[in-house]
Coordinates of C-alpha atoms and ligand atoms in Angstrom, one line a residue:
Q1 CA -0.2 -0.1 -0.2
A2 CA 2.6 2.2 1.0
K3 CA 4.5 1.2 -2.1
E4 CA 1.1 2.5 -4.7
Q5 CA 0.9 5.5 -2.3
G6 CA 4.9 6.9 -3.4
R7 CA 7.3 7.6 -1.4
N8 CA 6.8 10.5 -0.1
T9 CA 4.1 9.0 1.8
Y10 CA 6.2 6.1 2.6
R11 CA 8.7 8.1 4.4
F12 CA 5.4 10.3 6.0
Y13 CA 3.8 7.6 7.3
T14 CA 6.9 5.4 9.0
P15 CA 7.3 7.1 11.6
K16 CA 3.9 7.7 13.0
L17 CA 3.6 4.5 13.7
T18 CA 6.9 3.7 14.7
A19 CA 5.3 5.8 17.3
A20 CA 2.5 3.4 18.1
A21 CA 4.3 0.5 18.1
N22 CA 6.8 1.9 20.4
E23 CA 4.4 2.9 22.7
R24 CA 2.8 -0.4 22.5
L25 CA 5.9 -2.1 23.2
A26 CA 6.9 -0.1 25.7
L27 CA 3.1 -0.1 27.9
E28 CA 4.1 -3.9 27.4
A29 CA 7.8 -4.2 29.0
R30 CA 5.8 -1.4 31.4
L31 CA 3.2 -4.5 32.2
H32 CA 5.3 -7.2 32.3
R33 CA 7.0 -5.2 34.8
A34 CA 4.4 -4.4 36.5
L35 CA 2.8 -7.9 37.4
A36 CA 7.6 -8.8 38.5
N37 CA 7.5 -6.1 40.6
D38 CA 3.9 -7.1 43.1
E39 CA 1.8 -3.7 41.2
F40 CA -1.1 -4.8 39.9
V41 CA -3.9 -4.6 43.0
L42 CA -7.0 -5.7 43.8
H43 CA -10.6 -3.8 44.6
Y44 CA -14.4 -5.6 46.4
Q45 CA -17.5 -4.3 44.9
P46 CA -20.0 -6.1 47.2
Q47 CA -22.9 -8.5 46.0
F48 CA -26.3 -7.3 47.6
E49 CA -29.2 -10.4 47.6
T50 CA -32.4 -8.1 46.5
D51 CA -34.9 -9.8 49.3
S52 CA -32.4 -9.6 51.9
G53 CA -30.6 -7.5 51.3
A54 CA -28.2 -9.5 53.0
L55 CA -24.1 -9.3 51.9
I56 CA -23.5 -12.0 49.8
G57 CA -20.1 -12.0 48.3
C58 CA -18.3 -9.9 46.1
E59 CA -16.5 -9.5 42.2
A60 CA -12.6 -9.3 41.9
L61 CA -10.8 -6.0 39.8
V62 CA -8.1 -5.4 38.8
R63 CA -6.8 -2.2 39.0
W64 CA -2.8 -0.7 38.0
H65 CA -0.9 0.8 41.7
S66 CA 2.3 2.6 38.2
P67 CA 5.0 4.5 40.8
E68 CA 4.3 6.7 37.2
E69 CA 0.8 7.2 37.1
G70 CA -1.3 6.4 40.5
M71 CA -3.9 4.5 39.6
I72 CA -5.5 2.6 36.1
S73 CA -8.2 1.2 35.3
P74 CA -8.5 -1.8 33.7
A75 CA -9.9 -1.0 31.0
R76 CA -6.4 0.4 30.2
F77 CA -4.3 -2.2 30.2
I78 CA -7.0 -5.3 30.0
P79 CA -7.0 -4.8 26.1
L80 CA -3.5 -5.0 26.3
T81 CA -2.3 -7.7 28.4
E82 CA -5.6 -9.4 26.3
E83 CA -3.1 -9.2 23.3
T84 CA 0.5 -9.9 24.4
G85 CA -0.7 -12.7 26.9
L86 CA 0.2 -11.4 29.4
I87 CA -3.5 -11.6 30.8
V88 CA -2.5 -15.6 30.9
P89 CA -0.3 -15.1 34.5
L90 CA -2.0 -11.9 35.8
G91 CA -5.3 -13.7 35.7
E92 CA -3.5 -16.6 37.7
W93 CA -2.6 -13.6 39.7
V94 CA -5.9 -12.4 39.8
L95 CA -7.4 -15.6 40.6
R96 CA -4.6 -15.8 43.0
S97 CA -4.8 -12.9 45.3
A98 CA -9.2 -13.0 45.1
C99 CA -8.9 -16.7 46.8
T100 CA -6.1 -15.8 49.6
Q101 CA -8.7 -12.9 50.1
G102 CA -11.7 -15.0 50.2
R103 CA -9.9 -16.9 52.5
R104 CA -8.8 -14.6 55.3
W105 CA -12.7 -13.8 55.0
M106 CA -13.2 -17.0 55.3
D107 CA -11.1 -16.8 59.4
A108 CA -12.4 -13.3 60.0
G109 CA -15.8 -15.0 60.6
H110 CA -17.2 -14.3 57.2
P111 CA -18.3 -17.5 55.8
E112 CA -20.9 -16.5 54.0
V113 CA -19.0 -14.7 51.1
T114 CA -18.1 -15.6 47.7
I115 CA -15.5 -14.4 45.3
A116 CA -16.7 -13.8 42.0
V117 CA -13.3 -13.5 39.3
N118 CA -13.3 -12.3 35.8
L119 CA -12.1 -14.8 33.1
S120 CA -10.2 -13.7 30.1
G121 CA -10.8 -15.4 27.0
R122 CA -7.7 -16.8 26.7
Q123 CA -6.9 -18.5 30.0
F124 CA -10.3 -20.3 29.3
Q125 CA -8.1 -21.9 25.9
Q126 CA -5.9 -23.6 28.1
H127 CA -6.9 -26.9 28.7
D128 CA -5.6 -27.0 32.1
L129 CA -7.7 -24.3 32.8
A130 CA -9.8 -26.6 36.1
R131 CA -6.9 -27.9 36.7
R132 CA -5.1 -24.2 37.1
V133 CA -8.0 -23.1 38.9
A134 CA -8.0 -26.1 40.8
A135 CA -4.8 -26.1 42.9
I136 CA -5.1 -22.4 42.9
L137 CA -8.0 -23.0 45.3
D138 CA -6.2 -26.1 47.1
E139 CA -2.5 -23.1 47.8
T140 CA -5.0 -20.8 49.2
G141 CA -7.4 -23.5 50.8
L142 CA -10.6 -21.3 49.9
P143 CA -13.7 -24.3 48.9
A144 CA -14.7 -23.6 45.4
D145 CA -18.0 -22.7 46.9
R146 CA -16.7 -19.5 47.4
L147 CA -15.3 -19.0 43.7
K148 CA -18.1 -18.0 41.3
L149 CA -15.7 -17.3 37.7
E150 CA -17.1 -14.8 35.2
L151 CA -17.1 -15.7 31.9
T152 CA -18.5 -13.6 28.9
E153 CA -21.5 -15.0 25.9
S154 CA -18.2 -14.3 23.7
M155 CA -16.6 -16.5 25.2
I156 CA -19.1 -20.1 25.3
M157 CA -20.3 -19.5 22.1
G158 CA -19.8 -21.3 18.5
H159 CA -16.9 -22.7 20.0
G160 CA -17.3 -26.5 20.9
E161 CA -17.8 -29.0 22.5
Q162 CA -14.4 -28.1 24.0
V163 CA -16.1 -25.9 25.6
V164 CA -18.9 -27.3 27.1
E165 CA -16.3 -30.3 28.9
L166 CA -14.7 -27.1 30.1
L167 CA -17.7 -24.9 31.8
H168 CA -18.6 -28.8 33.3
A169 CA -14.5 -29.7 34.7
L170 CA -14.9 -25.7 36.1
K171 CA -18.7 -27.2 37.9
T172 CA -17.3 -30.1 39.5
L173 CA -14.2 -28.6 41.2
G174 CA -17.9 -26.9 43.0
S175 CA -17.3 -23.7 41.8
R176 CA -19.9 -21.3 40.3
L177 CA -20.0 -19.7 36.4
S178 CA -21.5 -16.5 35.2
I179 CA -22.3 -15.0 32.7
D180 CA -20.4 -11.0 33.3
D181 CA -22.6 -8.8 30.4
F182 CA -25.4 -11.1 29.5
G183 CA -27.4 -9.4 26.6
T184 CA -24.5 -8.0 24.7
G185 CA -23.8 -10.9 23.1
Y186 CA -25.9 -13.7 21.4
S187 CA -26.8 -16.2 23.7
S188 CA -29.6 -19.0 22.1
L189 CA -31.1 -20.3 24.5
A190 CA -30.2 -23.8 23.6
Y191 CA -26.8 -23.0 25.1
L192 CA -27.6 -21.2 27.9
K193 CA -29.3 -25.0 28.7
R194 CA -26.7 -27.0 27.1
F195 CA -24.5 -25.9 29.8
P196 CA -23.8 -26.1 33.5
I197 CA -24.4 -21.7 34.4
D198 CA -25.5 -21.0 37.4
E199 CA -25.8 -17.5 36.7
L200 CA -26.9 -15.1 34.4
K201 CA -25.1 -10.9 34.7
I202 CA -27.4 -7.9 33.4
D203 CA -25.3 -5.8 31.6
Q204 CA -25.5 -2.5 33.1
G205 CA -26.2 -1.1 29.6
F206 CA -29.5 -1.7 29.7
V207 CA -29.8 -0.9 33.5
R208 CA -28.1 2.5 33.0
D209 CA -31.1 4.8 31.8
I210 CA -34.0 2.6 33.5
P211 CA -36.3 3.7 34.4
Q212 CA -36.4 6.5 31.2
D213 CA -36.2 3.8 29.0
E214 CA -38.2 1.3 28.1
N215 CA -36.2 -1.1 26.0
D216 CA -33.9 -1.5 28.5
M217 CA -36.3 -1.9 30.8
E218 CA -38.4 -4.9 28.9
I219 CA -34.7 -6.1 28.3
A220 CA -33.7 -7.2 31.7
A221 CA -37.7 -8.1 32.5
T222 CA -36.8 -10.7 29.6
I223 CA -33.5 -11.6 30.9
I224 CA -34.4 -12.6 34.6
A225 CA -38.5 -13.7 33.7
M226 CA -35.7 -15.8 31.9
A227 CA -33.3 -16.9 33.6
R228 CA -35.6 -18.1 36.3
N229 CA -37.2 -19.8 34.2
L230 CA -34.0 -21.5 33.6
N231 CA -33.6 -22.2 37.0
L232 CA -31.0 -19.8 36.9
K233 CA -29.5 -16.8 38.6
V234 CA -30.2 -13.1 37.5
I235 CA -27.3 -10.2 39.6
A236 CA -28.0 -7.0 38.4
E237 CA -24.5 -5.2 37.7
G238 CA -23.8 -0.9 37.5
V239 CA -27.7 -0.8 40.3
E240 CA -26.9 3.1 40.7
T241 CA -30.6 4.4 41.7
R242 CA -33.3 2.8 44.5
A243 CA -35.5 3.0 41.1
Q244 CA -33.2 0.4 38.8
L245 CA -33.9 -1.5 42.1
D246 CA -37.1 -1.1 42.9
F247 CA -37.7 -2.3 39.1
L248 CA -35.6 -5.3 39.5
T249 CA -36.6 -6.2 42.9
R250 CA -40.1 -6.1 41.6
Q251 CA -38.8 -8.3 38.0
G252 CA -37.5 -10.4 40.6
C253 CA -34.1 -9.8 39.8
H254 CA -31.8 -12.2 42.9
A255 CA -29.3 -10.2 42.9
C256 CA -27.7 -6.2 42.6
Q257 CA -23.9 -4.9 42.0
G258 CA -23.3 -0.8 41.8
Y259 CA -22.4 2.6 42.8
L260 CA -25.9 2.6 45.4
F261 CA -24.2 -0.1 47.5
G262 CA -20.6 0.1 47.4
R263 CA -18.0 1.0 44.7
P264 CA -14.4 -1.3 44.7
M265 CA -12.9 -0.6 46.9
P266 CA -10.1 -2.2 48.5
A267 CA -10.5 -5.4 50.6
D268 CA -9.0 -3.3 54.0
E269 CA -12.0 -0.8 53.1
F270 CA -14.5 -3.6 52.2
A271 CA -13.5 -5.5 55.7
R272 CA -14.1 -1.7 57.2
T273 CA -17.5 -0.6 55.5
F274 CA -19.7 -4.0 54.9
F275 CA -18.6 -7.0 58.2
R276 CA -20.0 -5.7 60.4
Ligands
C2E301 P1 -16.6 -6.1 34.6 O1 -16.8 -7.1 34.4 O2 -18.0 -5.9 33.9 O3 -16.6 -5.3 35.5 C1 -17.7 -4.1 36.2 C2 -17.7 -2.8 35.3 O4 -18.8 -2.3 36.5 C3 -16.3 -3.0 37.5 O5 -15.5 -1.5 36.1 C4 -16.9 -1.6 38.0 O6 -16.8 -1.0 38.5 C5 -18.0 -1.0 36.9 N1 -19.1 -0.5 37.7 C6 -19.3 -1.3 39.6 N2 -20.9 -0.8 39.1 C7 -20.8 0.3 38.8 C8 -22.1 1.4 39.1 O7 -22.9 1.3 39.2 N3 -21.7 2.0 37.6 C9 -21.2 2.1 36.6 N4 -21.3 2.8 35.9 N5 -20.1 1.9 37.5 C10 -20.2 0.2 37.6 P2 -13.9 -1.3 36.0 O8 -13.1 -2.3 37.0 O9 -13.3 -0.7 35.4 O10 -14.3 -3.8 35.6 C11 -14.0 -2.4 33.5 C12 -13.5 -4.2 33.7 O11 -12.3 -4.5 33.2 C13 -14.7 -5.3 33.9 O12 -16.1 -5.5 33.3 C14 -14.2 -6.8 33.6 O13 -14.6 -7.2 32.4 C15 -12.6 -6.1 33.0 N6 -11.8 -6.5 34.4 C16 -11.4 -5.7 35.9 N7 -11.1 -6.4 36.6 C17 -10.4 -8.0 35.4 C18 -9.6 -8.9 36.5 O14 -8.8 -9.7 36.8 N8 -9.4 -9.7 34.6 C19 -10.0 -9.8 33.8 N9 -10.0 -10.8 32.8 N10 -10.5 -9.1 33.5 C20 -11.4 -7.8 34.7
MG302 MG1 -16.9 -9.7 35.3
MG303 MG1 -19.5 -6.6 33.5
MG304 MG1 -17.7 -5.5 31.2

């Protein structure tokens, strides 16, 4: 292409591409160092049962505490770690840290908390994922049923028997499986029935504009009804207002997570705030 456009264009584009590529390489190197230097931290966001108002668990969300830039959100580095494969060791670090924290909270007298951990597609492609998860549970002493793994629709859709086997292997450990960002992918009822899933997590995009957007309300209500018909738990994410909570409760949504209840926060703050 550069050739077709002539030598001048070629000379014009090269430094720009190089700059972008260099920036990526630099970030990649910094992320590798960050993992080695223990610069990642987990924040925990509470999940509550809508009926009883009881704390049922939390979601572990990774942040990068960069010495130069301070706290960096996962949106800024997870995509690159997924491209480069660094998400695999980072994801294991997240799983190990979250399970360690869960065990610590159990030992402090809070056995009721389930820890939800996000898995990336890359981790899910490892055929020995179930064995790795089992090893981490074993190492940290967290009972398997206190761990909930969050997957996305795209990770499991259209990947055939291998995925079904992997999901069954994870279920056999005793852990729970949740479909994150539900409603944004291309799922069908047929596959929901085929997979040993425990929970659907309604994407925050359908929660945000409740009660103004009738379509979103219809979609949220449909997901809740479908989950209940399939005997699945259903949780809504991104719940920010009382009106959203009221609507979701009326529709029979089992659990909620969002700023209305608490932002993701460091483990010690989580314990101070929610364990009394
Ligand atoms: P997610 O798993 O869907 O997590 C929910 C995101 O929504 C989190 O953003 C959370 O802070 C945010 N959130 C929670 N409640 C509210 C609310 O009431 N309003 C609004 N506007 N937002 C809310 P965060 O922590 O920035 O994480 C973004 C995404 O990064 C996550 O989306 C997840 O896909 C990914 N991620 C985070 N941690 C990990 C990890 O350890 N491994 C992997 N593979 N991905 C992760
Ligand atoms: Mg999630
Ligand atoms: Mg989500
Ligand atoms: Mg998401």
